[in-house]
Each structure stands twice: as structure tokens, then as C-alpha cells.
Amino acid sequence: MWLVRLAWLNLWRNKSRTLISMAAVFFAVVLSIVLSAITVGAFDNMIKNLVSYYTGYIQVHRAGYWDEQTLENSFRRSTSMEDSMMNVNSVSGITPRLESFSLAASGDVTKGVMVVGVNPKTENQATMLENKLVAGNYLNETGNEVLLCEGLAERLKLSLNDTLILIGQGYHGATAAGRYQVKGIVHFGSPDLNDRMLFMSLNTAQQLYSAEDMITSYVFVLQEHSDLDETAEQIRHLLSNHYEVMTWGDIMPEVKQHMESEIVTDRMFLVILDILVGLGIFGTLLMMMVERSFELGMLMAIGMKKSKMIFLLVSESVFTVMGGCIIGILASIPILYYLKINPIRFSGELAKAYERFGFEAVLPASTEPENFIWQGLVVLCIGLTLALYPVWKVIKMDPVSSMKR
Amino acid sequence: MMKNDTVIDAHNISKIYNPETIPVFAVNDVHLHLNRGEFTALVGPSGSGKTTLLNLIGGLDRPDTGNILINNIDITKLSANKLITFRLNHIGFVFQSFNLIPVLTARENVEMIMHLQKSQRMDRDTRIKQLFEEVQLSDKIDSRPSQLSGGQQQRVAVARALASKPQFVLADEPTANLDSKSASNLLDIMAKLNTEEHITFLFSTHDQRVIDRARRVITLVDGKIVSDTLPTSTA
């Protein structure tokens, strides 16, 4: 106990050195927590954006549908299948869709469009489709009405209550054709989706494509993104190999890759930051060992064992690094809450680039406790690893050479 | 009468630096025998090997040849770890520049040695009280080194050296950084401890005041003992 007290007192014999070391740890912890929280927050937000725009977290199709997206690869909707999939723990919602391509015409303008038949209620729970309305009203369960994406409406020169003609091929080669009223216009961040998507109720789509009770996909909403892979695996176990289970990353591999490369960049930045902080701490340890070499030699001369000296020096390092870590964690809490409420917003070209991928151009901060703990632990480990330097010096120390002035 | 038993018995000790290039004999085939209760000064010009000899006798360094017996234990054969424990329990050190721990009080500096020896609280308290009375610093017991004069700090260092109840005290130029009054005061205290408590002191020194007070003076030149005036009658 007296050694712990001595270690504590030793910290304050050179206040500047101790405060510099603590400040290095403090800034490292704050910066790494904030940076990591923004990375995690941005990552989570991107995924939420992605899944809520269109894909959902997981999709189930008939096997082979993703490679050949035709109505011939649709499957019959099954209440028992839906019930069993809803029983998977982390699944919070499932919505069915019937999707196909058709030619849309209005006046003398035509364009290939993707027709998505949805259950208005469950689709809204999954992708918050109603929130994307910029004009008009949301879909009903039945009726010859559609929601057009804003870009597509502009291309077809359509506005609310105008009529749209759809022509295409239905299930088993039947002709698909119909007239529909524009009930609402929705905006999608992704220009690609915004220029080609058209929504109608599932019943209406099934009638259009002569595909009664048929759907092309189930779209899943999960409670937590972290459950993604495990949930996908559980659903695979539930279903026969007549179905394919795809995560959003399988559906949009290029977007996943882009996000992963951003995460790698941020982690590299964190590593560089940690190295700089490590060098800062090491510098102060180096200085401390030079300054106290005589004293440590004297302590060994008068009978202090090396193990006790190591305990003393490691205790000093623990106090310094722990102190910096704890203050850093406490200081980063209000910063992160502020950044969560007032996220950093991009503007200009960067914002456009984000929106092109269908993401909101914001960087919200995550306030997950594990982020604080993990980053604090990383810096703590760096500090304690560097504390091995004085340990090594003490192990090699002999009193005579240490006491040479 | 003081019992004339052996405390230090060193035979043929040599310490050679650069043995493979240009050998320098810091200590050259020295024989030294010290009995309990001696008050001995080790003198000689700078570079004569005084500090090296003290380091060897104190178990801080190892000789290249010879044996050093302290209480019949050959310290040259002890492992590094056992040597630290041996120093703690058998040898007291007083350094030229006091070397007190600045963040500890005078009492804590002395008590540290007894902590290392794992002494009981009651024993520590009794011993500290006694030691501070002996070095005449009872009123400064809770002062930090920065609040003490050089002479007072060196007296605390003497108390620290005696805290473990050592067989002898090695003092490397103990008065070198002190003014005459403080040096005289310190020597009075050490002489009293020697006389009344029969504590053995071996000093390395240039200081004539110390030499004048010593009852035995060993002169070292180029690592060899060139003269050894034997103890006068007991103090």
C-alpha cells in the first residue's frame, strides 16, 4: 500500500510531465472516441438509409431470382412461411413485394420502369415509404393508383392525378397492361432509384401481371443491424433450398465495399492517432527514466528489489494512463451527445456524392457505450504496453551505472 | 570494552575496467579487514578507487577477483536478488548528495527501509522515534526534504542508513556538500553513534575534518592500499 501511495506522490513531483502525459492520453481518448463514434454512427446511418430506402436488411427470393429477375422466378405467398420467419428473434417486420419491369407511357413519352407492388401498411413499416412523399397521398390496399418517384415523374412529365399507361409481360407470358392514376410522388435520395421506381399496391400489381398470390420477395426489418448475419443464417435454416436469402450487402456489394473502404480509412486514421499518442507517452517515459535513473539506482542500492521498483513504476503509468482515459471518456460524452443531436452535415459536391449513393449527407455520432469502453481500452493498452519500457530498464539496471552522474 | 569481532573481511579484491583493451585497475589486489565499532576513513586522490572499493564492499558492484566476507557470508557469491536483500538487512548507505525521496517526509524516507524489511507498525514507530532523537531531528520528522537544510537532509540520510539496523554504514563523501558547521554536526552525530551504539562506519572522503575524526585512516593510491593507520584505542 505504501508503494501505491509513493507512486501517487511521485506523479506530482513533476506536475508538468504528468500533466503532459495525461493530456496526451486525454486527447487520444477523446479524438479516438469521437472519430470512432462518427464512423460507427455514419456506418449505422448509411445502413439505415440503405435498408429504409428500398432493400430492407434481408430479402428472401425464389432460388435463382437475383440472377434472373423475371416473374417466372416468383413464388406463392405463404402465411405459414411468414409466421415462422416472424418467429426468428431479431426480425421485427416482414413485407412482401412483387417486382417487375414494364414500359410506362404518358402522352408521347415512354420509359422503362420498375414496378413494385407492395403491401402499403407493412411496406411503410419496413421502408417508411409514406415519409418519402413529396406530393399527394399514400397508397391504399386496392385501386388503380400509383406512387411515382420524383425523377420518373419529371421524365414522363406527370403530376398528381395524371394517368399513366403501363405495358409489359405478365406471369407465364400473359400480357400486362393497365391505366393508373398518379396518387402521390415520392423522392428517393438515390438518383438511380428516383428515376425508375413506381409503387402500387400488391393486389394491383398481382392483377396487372396476372400473378394472383405470387410475390418476388419478402423484405425483412431487423431490430439491430448487428444481428444481420445470424438472422440470415437462421432464416436459411427455416427455408428449403428453393429459396435464396440475401443480406443488403449481397444485394448491393458495391455499396458495401464502399462503406467498408471508408471504415478501413477511418481505422487507419485511428491507428496513426494511436501511434502519435504512443510516441508522446513514450517520450515522457523516456524523460522520466533519464531524470530518475540516479534515484532508482539509489533505491536499488539501499535494498529495494526490482520487483518492487517495477510495481512502483507500473503503478505510476497506470495512474497516468487511467487518469487520462477516465477524464477523456467523461469529456467525450457531452461532445458525442451534441454531435448526435446536431450531426455534421456535408454540403456541395460531397453531399451530392453521398446522395448519389442514396445516403443522407450527414455524419451522426453513435453513443453506444461499447464505443467509449473499447476506445478507452485501446489507449489504456497502448499506455500500459509502453509502461513495459521502464520495466525493461529496471530489469537491466545496476545500481553503480545508474548512480553515475 | 567493544567486542572486536570482524564485520568486513576482503581478500585479494580487484576491479579491472577494459580488461581486454587497456586494463585499468580501479582496485588492485586489496585486502581489508574491518572490525565492529570501527570509525574508518578511506582517503586518496580522485580516481584512486575509493568509491569503487566502497561499491565492492557494499555489494553494489562485483570484483573481478577476490572474496568479500561480511559476517562470514561471501557476498561475491550471492545472486543479484539476494544481494539486494543482503544490502537491505546488513549495510547502510549514506551518499554524497543525500538522495532523499523528495515527495516523502523525513519520517517516510526512513520508514521506507523498514517497509522494505516488512517491519511491524509498532516496531517502526519506536525505531523512527529513536533514530530521529539520535540524529537530533525530532522536530523535523514531518518535514519534506525541500524544507530541510543540506545538513539536516544528510542527518535524515544517516537515520535512513541506520533504520535497518545494519552491520556497518558505508558513507561516500558524506560531508562533501555540507558547510563546516553542518559537517561538524553530522560528524558529531556519527561519532556518537559509533561510540554509544558501536555502529561501524567506513567513509570515503577528501575532507580533512572527517580524516581528523577517524580512528583509522586507509590511504588508497591507484587502486592499492598504500597506508593503513590502525585503530587507536577504543573511543
PDB file of N, CA, C and O in Angstrom, chain A residues 2 5-6 9-10 12-13 294-295 297-308 398-400 403-405, chain B residues 17 55 60-61 81 84-85 87-88 91 93 95 97 99-104 108 112-113 115-116 118 144 160:
ATOM      1  N   TRP A   2       2.002   1.180   0.774  1.00  0.00           N
ATOM      2  CA  TRP A   2       2.871   2.357   0.823  1.00  0.00           C
ATOM      3  C   TRP A   2       3.506   2.612  -0.535  1.00  0.00           C
ATOM      4  O   TRP A   2       3.761   3.760  -0.899  1.00  0.00           O
ATOM      5  N   ARG A   5       1.016   4.490  -2.595  1.00  0.00           N
ATOM      6  CA  ARG A   5       1.000   5.891  -2.170  1.00  0.00           C
ATOM      7  C   ARG A   5       2.229   6.628  -2.735  1.00  0.00           C
ATOM      8  O   ARG A   5       2.121   7.753  -3.222  1.00  0.00           O
ATOM      9  N   LEU A   6       3.376   5.945  -2.680  1.00  0.00           N
ATOM     10  CA  LEU A   6       4.598   6.552  -3.206  1.00  0.00           C
ATOM     11  C   LEU A   6       4.453   6.811  -4.710  1.00  0.00           C
ATOM     12  O   LEU A   6       4.862   7.867  -5.214  1.00  0.00           O
ATOM     13  N   LEU A   9       2.311   9.844  -5.133  1.00  0.00           N
ATOM     14  CA  LEU A   9       3.052  11.075  -4.804  1.00  0.00           C
ATOM     15  C   LEU A   9       4.074  11.387  -5.891  1.00  0.00           C
ATOM     16  O   LEU A   9       4.289  12.549  -6.235  1.00  0.00           O
ATOM     17  N   ASN A  10       4.704  10.345  -6.436  1.00  0.00           N
ATOM     18  CA  ASN A  10       5.704  10.560  -7.486  1.00  0.00           C
ATOM     19  C   ASN A  10       5.120  11.246  -8.710  1.00  0.00           C
ATOM     20  O   ASN A  10       5.812  11.956  -9.423  1.00  0.00           O
ATOM     21  N   TRP A  12       3.168  13.627  -8.816  1.00  0.00           N
ATOM     22  CA  TRP A  12       3.041  15.078  -8.660  1.00  0.00           C
ATOM     23  C   TRP A  12       4.359  15.759  -8.340  1.00  0.00           C
ATOM     24  O   TRP A  12       4.395  16.952  -8.081  1.00  0.00           O
ATOM     25  N   ARG A  13       5.459  15.019  -8.385  1.00  0.00           N
ATOM     26  CA  ARG A  13       6.751  15.659  -8.152  1.00  0.00           C
ATOM     27  C   ARG A  13       7.205  16.415  -9.396  1.00  0.00           C
ATOM     28  O   ARG A  13       7.985  17.348  -9.311  1.00  0.00           O
ATOM     29  N   PHE A 294      19.245   8.050 -11.327  1.00  0.00           N
ATOM     30  CA  PHE A 294      20.058   8.051 -10.109  1.00  0.00           C
ATOM     31  C   PHE A 294      19.223   7.569  -8.923  1.00  0.00           C
ATOM     32  O   PHE A 294      19.664   6.725  -8.129  1.00  0.00           O
ATOM     33  N   GLU A 295      18.013   8.115  -8.838  1.00  0.00           N
ATOM     34  CA  GLU A 295      17.148   7.761  -7.705  1.00  0.00           C
ATOM     35  C   GLU A 295      16.814   6.269  -7.697  1.00  0.00           C
ATOM     36  O   GLU A 295      16.833   5.615  -6.648  1.00  0.00           O
ATOM     37  N   GLY A 297      18.600   3.897  -9.023  1.00  0.00           N
ATOM     38  CA  GLY A 297      19.824   3.200  -8.657  1.00  0.00           C
ATOM     39  C   GLY A 297      20.029   3.244  -7.149  1.00  0.00           C
ATOM     40  O   GLY A 297      20.410   2.243  -6.523  1.00  0.00           O
ATOM     41  N   MET A 298      19.748   4.410  -6.562  1.00  0.00           N
ATOM     42  CA  MET A 298      19.906   4.569  -5.113  1.00  0.00           C
ATOM     43  C   MET A 298      18.925   3.654  -4.372  1.00  0.00           C
ATOM     44  O   MET A 298      19.286   2.997  -3.375  1.00  0.00           O
ATOM     45  N   LEU A 299      17.680   3.588  -4.870  1.00  0.00           N
ATOM     46  CA  LEU A 299      16.686   2.722  -4.217  1.00  0.00           C
ATOM     47  C   LEU A 299      17.139   1.257  -4.254  1.00  0.00           C
ATOM     48  O   LEU A 299      16.979   0.522  -3.288  1.00  0.00           O
ATOM     49  N   MET A 300      17.726   0.890  -5.397  1.00  0.00           N
ATOM     50  CA  MET A 300      18.215  -0.491  -5.501  1.00  0.00           C
ATOM     51  C   MET A 300      19.397  -0.689  -4.541  1.00  0.00           C
ATOM     52  O   MET A 300      19.516  -1.734  -3.905  1.00  0.00           O
ATOM     53  N   ALA A 301      20.228   0.342  -4.435  1.00  0.00           N
ATOM     54  CA  ALA A 301      21.387   0.234  -3.549  1.00  0.00           C
ATOM     55  C   ALA A 301      20.959   0.039  -2.093  1.00  0.00           C
ATOM     56  O   ALA A 301      21.536  -0.770  -1.376  1.00  0.00           O
ATOM     57  N   ILE A 302      19.936   0.764  -1.672  1.00  0.00           N
ATOM     58  CA  ILE A 302      19.567   0.677  -0.251  1.00  0.00           C
ATOM     59  C   ILE A 302      18.644  -0.508   0.030  1.00  0.00           C
ATOM     60  O   ILE A 302      18.225  -0.703   1.166  1.00  0.00           O
ATOM     61  N   GLY A 303      18.301  -1.282  -1.011  1.00  0.00           N
ATOM     62  CA  GLY A 303      17.621  -2.549  -0.731  1.00  0.00           C
ATOM     63  C   GLY A 303      16.241  -2.727  -1.318  1.00  0.00           C
ATOM     64  O   GLY A 303      15.523  -3.637  -0.913  1.00  0.00           O
ATOM     65  N   MET A 304      15.849  -1.873  -2.275  1.00  0.00           N
ATOM     66  CA  MET A 304      14.536  -2.093  -2.895  1.00  0.00           C
ATOM     67  C   MET A 304      14.702  -3.094  -4.041  1.00  0.00           C
ATOM     68  O   MET A 304      15.503  -2.875  -4.954  1.00  0.00           O
ATOM     69  N   LYS A 305      13.927  -4.159  -3.977  1.00  0.00           N
ATOM     70  CA  LYS A 305      14.031  -5.186  -5.025  1.00  0.00           C
ATOM     71  C   LYS A 305      13.463  -4.650  -6.337  1.00  0.00           C
ATOM     72  O   LYS A 305      12.587  -3.788  -6.343  1.00  0.00           O
ATOM     73  N   LYS A 306      13.939  -5.257  -7.432  1.00  0.00           N
ATOM     74  CA  LYS A 306      13.486  -4.813  -8.759  1.00  0.00           C
ATOM     75  C   LYS A 306      11.984  -4.995  -8.919  1.00  0.00           C
ATOM     76  O   LYS A 306      11.316  -4.187  -9.560  1.00  0.00           O
ATOM     77  N   SER A 307      11.458  -6.063  -8.341  1.00  0.00           N
ATOM     78  CA  SER A 307      10.015  -6.310  -8.480  1.00  0.00           C
ATOM     79  C   SER A 307       9.216  -5.160  -7.868  1.00  0.00           C
ATOM     80  O   SER A 307       8.207  -4.735  -8.412  1.00  0.00           O
ATOM     81  N   LYS A 308       9.716  -4.630  -6.751  1.00  0.00           N
ATOM     82  CA  LYS A 308       9.011  -3.518  -6.099  1.00  0.00           C
ATOM     83  C   LYS A 308       9.151  -2.242  -6.933  1.00  0.00           C
ATOM     84  O   LYS A 308       8.213  -1.456  -7.053  1.00  0.00           O
ATOM     85  N   ASP A 398      21.650  -1.631 -13.097  1.00  0.00           N
ATOM     86  CA  ASP A 398      22.516  -1.966 -11.959  1.00  0.00           C
ATOM     87  C   ASP A 398      22.805  -0.662 -11.230  1.00  0.00           C
ATOM     88  O   ASP A 398      22.879   0.405 -11.852  1.00  0.00           O
ATOM     89  N   PRO A 399      22.919  -0.737  -9.907  1.00  0.00           N
ATOM     90  CA  PRO A 399      22.961   0.499  -9.127  1.00  0.00           C
ATOM     91  C   PRO A 399      24.159   1.386  -9.443  1.00  0.00           C
ATOM     92  O   PRO A 399      24.028   2.606  -9.472  1.00  0.00           O
ATOM     93  N   VAL A 400      25.314   0.783  -9.725  1.00  0.00           N
ATOM     94  CA  VAL A 400      26.514   1.610  -9.921  1.00  0.00           C
ATOM     95  C   VAL A 400      26.390   2.473 -11.170  1.00  0.00           C
ATOM     96  O   VAL A 400      26.575   3.692 -11.125  1.00  0.00           O
ATOM     97  N   MET A 403      23.825   5.244 -10.833  1.00  0.00           N
ATOM     98  CA  MET A 403      24.150   6.374  -9.944  1.00  0.00           C
ATOM     99  C   MET A 403      25.327   7.194 -10.449  1.00  0.00           C
ATOM    100  O   MET A 403      25.741   8.135  -9.787  1.00  0.00           O
ATOM    101  N   LYS A 404      25.852   6.823 -11.630  1.00  0.00           N
ATOM    102  CA  LYS A 404      26.933   7.637 -12.207  1.00  0.00           C
ATOM    103  C   LYS A 404      26.326   8.931 -12.705  1.00  0.00           C
ATOM    104  O   LYS A 404      25.361   8.911 -13.458  1.00  0.00           O
ATOM    105  N   ARG A 405      26.860  10.055 -12.314  1.00  0.00           N
ATOM    106  CA  ARG A 405      26.339  11.344 -12.762  1.00  0.00           C
ATOM    107  C   ARG A 405      26.963  11.710 -14.104  1.00  0.00           C
ATOM    108  O   ARG A 405      28.143  11.561 -14.285  1.00  0.00           O
TER     109      ARG A 405
ATOM    110  N   TYR B  17      38.768  -2.358 -15.196  1.00  0.00           N
ATOM    111  CA  TYR B  17      37.969  -1.857 -16.311  1.00  0.00           C
ATOM    112  C   TYR B  17      38.746  -2.075 -17.615  1.00  0.00           C
ATOM    113  O   TYR B  17      39.965  -2.061 -17.617  1.00  0.00           O
ATOM    114  N   ASN B  55      31.857   0.579  -3.341  1.00  0.00           N
ATOM    115  CA  ASN B  55      30.816  -0.128  -4.104  1.00  0.00           C
ATOM    116  C   ASN B  55      30.993  -1.640  -4.007  1.00  0.00           C
ATOM    117  O   ASN B  55      30.021  -2.385  -3.913  1.00  0.00           O
ATOM    118  N   LEU B  60      27.406  -3.348  -4.288  1.00  0.00           N
ATOM    119  CA  LEU B  60      26.776  -2.649  -5.423  1.00  0.00           C
ATOM    120  C   LEU B  60      27.441  -3.073  -6.725  1.00  0.00           C
ATOM    121  O   LEU B  60      26.869  -2.952  -7.795  1.00  0.00           O
ATOM    122  N   ASP B  61      28.642  -3.538  -6.620  1.00  0.00           N
ATOM    123  CA  ASP B  61      29.411  -3.952  -7.793  1.00  0.00           C
ATOM    124  C   ASP B  61      30.131  -5.259  -7.426  1.00  0.00           C
ATOM    125  O   ASP B  61      30.255  -5.581  -6.240  1.00  0.00           O
ATOM    126  N   ASN B  81      19.550 -10.771  -6.786  1.00  0.00           N
ATOM    127  CA  ASN B  81      18.366 -10.547  -5.955  1.00  0.00           C
ATOM    128  C   ASN B  81      18.689 -10.731  -4.470  1.00  0.00           C
ATOM    129  O   ASN B  81      18.251  -9.945  -3.626  1.00  0.00           O
ATOM    130  N   ILE B  84      20.525  -7.767  -3.083  1.00  0.00           N
ATOM    131  CA  ILE B  84      19.683  -6.609  -2.721  1.00  0.00           C
ATOM    132  C   ILE B  84      19.142  -6.814  -1.295  1.00  0.00           C
ATOM    133  O   ILE B  84      19.193  -5.900  -0.455  1.00  0.00           O
ATOM    134  N   THR B  85      18.650  -8.009  -1.022  1.00  0.00           N
ATOM    135  CA  THR B  85      18.123  -8.296   0.321  1.00  0.00           C
ATOM    136  C   THR B  85      19.240  -8.208   1.358  1.00  0.00           C
ATOM    137  O   THR B  85      19.035  -7.702   2.469  1.00  0.00           O
ATOM    138  N   ARG B  87      21.934  -6.336   1.192  1.00  0.00           N
ATOM    139  CA  ARG B  87      22.231  -4.910   1.417  1.00  0.00           C
ATOM    140  C   ARG B  87      21.191  -4.291   2.341  1.00  0.00           C
ATOM    141  O   ARG B  87      21.520  -3.531   3.238  1.00  0.00           O
ATOM    142  N   LEU B  88      19.937  -4.642   2.085  1.00  0.00           N
ATOM    143  CA  LEU B  88      18.844  -4.072   2.885  1.00  0.00           C
ATOM    144  C   LEU B  88      19.045  -4.396   4.365  1.00  0.00           C
ATOM    145  O   LEU B  88      18.869  -3.536   5.228  1.00  0.00           O
ATOM    146  N   ILE B  91      23.655  -3.611   5.390  1.00  0.00           N
ATOM    147  CA  ILE B  91      24.510  -2.460   5.062  1.00  0.00           C
ATOM    148  C   ILE B  91      23.674  -1.182   4.988  1.00  0.00           C
ATOM    149  O   ILE B  91      22.601  -1.166   4.382  1.00  0.00           O
ATOM    150  N   PHE B  93      23.698   2.844   3.741  1.00  0.00           N
ATOM    151  CA  PHE B  93      24.414   3.696   2.778  1.00  0.00           C
ATOM    152  C   PHE B  93      24.099   5.165   3.039  1.00  0.00           C
ATOM    153  O   PHE B  93      22.934   5.526   3.231  1.00  0.00           O
ATOM    154  N   PHE B  95      24.929   8.707   0.982  1.00  0.00           N
ATOM    155  CA  PHE B  95      25.515   9.191  -0.269  1.00  0.00           C
ATOM    156  C   PHE B  95      25.898  10.663  -0.144  1.00  0.00           C
ATOM    157  O   PHE B  95      25.374  11.389   0.709  1.00  0.00           O
ATOM    158  N   SER B  97      25.127  13.122  -2.066  1.00  0.00           N
ATOM    159  CA  SER B  97      24.085  14.124  -2.337  1.00  0.00           C
ATOM    160  C   SER B  97      22.743  13.731  -1.687  1.00  0.00           C
ATOM    161  O   SER B  97      21.685  13.909  -2.287  1.00  0.00           O
ATOM    162  N   ASN B  99      20.158  12.236  -1.424  1.00  0.00           N
ATOM    163  CA  ASN B  99      19.263  11.311  -2.132  1.00  0.00           C
ATOM    164  C   ASN B  99      18.056  10.859  -1.322  1.00  0.00           C
ATOM    165  O   ASN B  99      17.735   9.676  -1.270  1.00  0.00           O
ATOM    166  N   LEU B 100      17.389  11.834  -0.744  1.00  0.00           N
ATOM    167  CA  LEU B 100      16.112  11.508  -0.103  1.00  0.00           C
ATOM    168  C   LEU B 100      15.027  11.586  -1.174  1.00  0.00           C
ATOM    169  O   LEU B 100      15.179  12.296  -2.176  1.00  0.00           O
ATOM    170  N   ILE B 101      13.939  10.843  -0.943  1.00  0.00           N
ATOM    171  CA  ILE B 101      12.831  10.907  -1.908  1.00  0.00           C
ATOM    172  C   ILE B 101      12.073  12.214  -1.635  1.00  0.00           C
ATOM    173  O   ILE B 101      11.558  12.408  -0.530  1.00  0.00           O
ATOM    174  N   PRO B 102      12.037  13.111  -2.621  1.00  0.00           N
ATOM    175  CA  PRO B 102      11.522  14.452  -2.335  1.00  0.00           C
ATOM    176  C   PRO B 102      10.038  14.503  -1.941  1.00  0.00           C
ATOM    177  O   PRO B 102       9.624  15.424  -1.252  1.00  0.00           O
ATOM    178  N   VAL B 103       9.256  13.510  -2.388  1.00  0.00           N
ATOM    179  CA  VAL B 103       7.810  13.576  -2.105  1.00  0.00           C
ATOM    180  C   VAL B 103       7.457  12.979  -0.740  1.00  0.00           C
ATOM    181  O   VAL B 103       6.320  13.077  -0.298  1.00  0.00           O
ATOM    182  N   LEU B 104       8.445  12.363  -0.103  1.00  0.00           N
ATOM    183  CA  LEU B 104       8.177  11.769   1.212  1.00  0.00           C
ATOM    184  C   LEU B 104       8.715  12.678   2.319  1.00  0.00           C
ATOM    185  O   LEU B 104       9.696  13.403   2.107  1.00  0.00           O
ATOM    186  N   GLU B 108       8.954   9.386   6.521  1.00  0.00           N
ATOM    187  CA  GLU B 108       8.620   8.377   5.498  1.00  0.00           C
ATOM    188  C   GLU B 108       9.857   7.881   4.758  1.00  0.00           C
ATOM    189  O   GLU B 108       9.923   6.716   4.354  1.00  0.00           O
ATOM    190  N   MET B 112      10.597   3.966   4.919  1.00  0.00           N
ATOM    191  CA  MET B 112      10.612   3.173   3.686  1.00  0.00           C
ATOM    192  C   MET B 112      11.492   1.918   3.838  1.00  0.00           C
ATOM    193  O   MET B 112      11.122   0.834   3.388  1.00  0.00           O
ATOM    194  N   ILE B 113      12.638   2.097   4.467  1.00  0.00           N
ATOM    195  CA  ILE B 113      13.553   0.960   4.652  1.00  0.00           C
ATOM    196  C   ILE B 113      12.875  -0.122   5.502  1.00  0.00           C
ATOM    197  O   ILE B 113      12.974  -1.319   5.203  1.00  0.00           O
ATOM    198  N   HIS B 115       9.668  -0.544   5.824  1.00  0.00           N
ATOM    199  CA  HIS B 115       8.604  -1.156   4.994  1.00  0.00           C
ATOM    200  C   HIS B 115       9.215  -2.276   4.150  1.00  0.00           C
ATOM    201  O   HIS B 115       8.635  -3.345   4.013  1.00  0.00           O
ATOM    202  N   LEU B 116      10.392  -1.971   3.568  1.00  0.00           N
ATOM    203  CA  LEU B 116      11.041  -2.979   2.720  1.00  0.00           C
ATOM    204  C   LEU B 116      11.403  -4.221   3.532  1.00  0.00           C
ATOM    205  O   LEU B 116      11.410  -5.329   3.016  1.00  0.00           O
ATOM    206  N   LYS B 118       9.623  -5.201   5.939  1.00  0.00           N
ATOM    207  CA  LYS B 118       8.327  -5.714   6.425  1.00  0.00           C
ATOM    208  C   LYS B 118       8.235  -5.668   7.952  1.00  0.00           C
ATOM    209  O   LYS B 118       7.712  -6.586   8.592  1.00  0.00           O
ATOM    210  N   ARG B 144       9.376  17.802   4.699  1.00  0.00           N
ATOM    211  CA  ARG B 144       9.849  17.218   3.434  1.00  0.00           C
ATOM    212  C   ARG B 144      11.299  17.667   3.216  1.00  0.00           C
ATOM    213  O   ARG B 144      11.723  18.697   3.759  1.00  0.00           O
ATOM    214  N   ARG B 160      18.183   7.057   7.861  1.00  0.00           N
ATOM    215  CA  ARG B 160      17.700   6.046   6.910  1.00  0.00           C
ATOM    216  C   ARG B 160      18.695   4.888   6.810  1.00  0.00           C
ATOM    217  O   ARG B 160      18.304   3.710   6.764  1.00  0.00           O
TER     218      ARG B 160
END
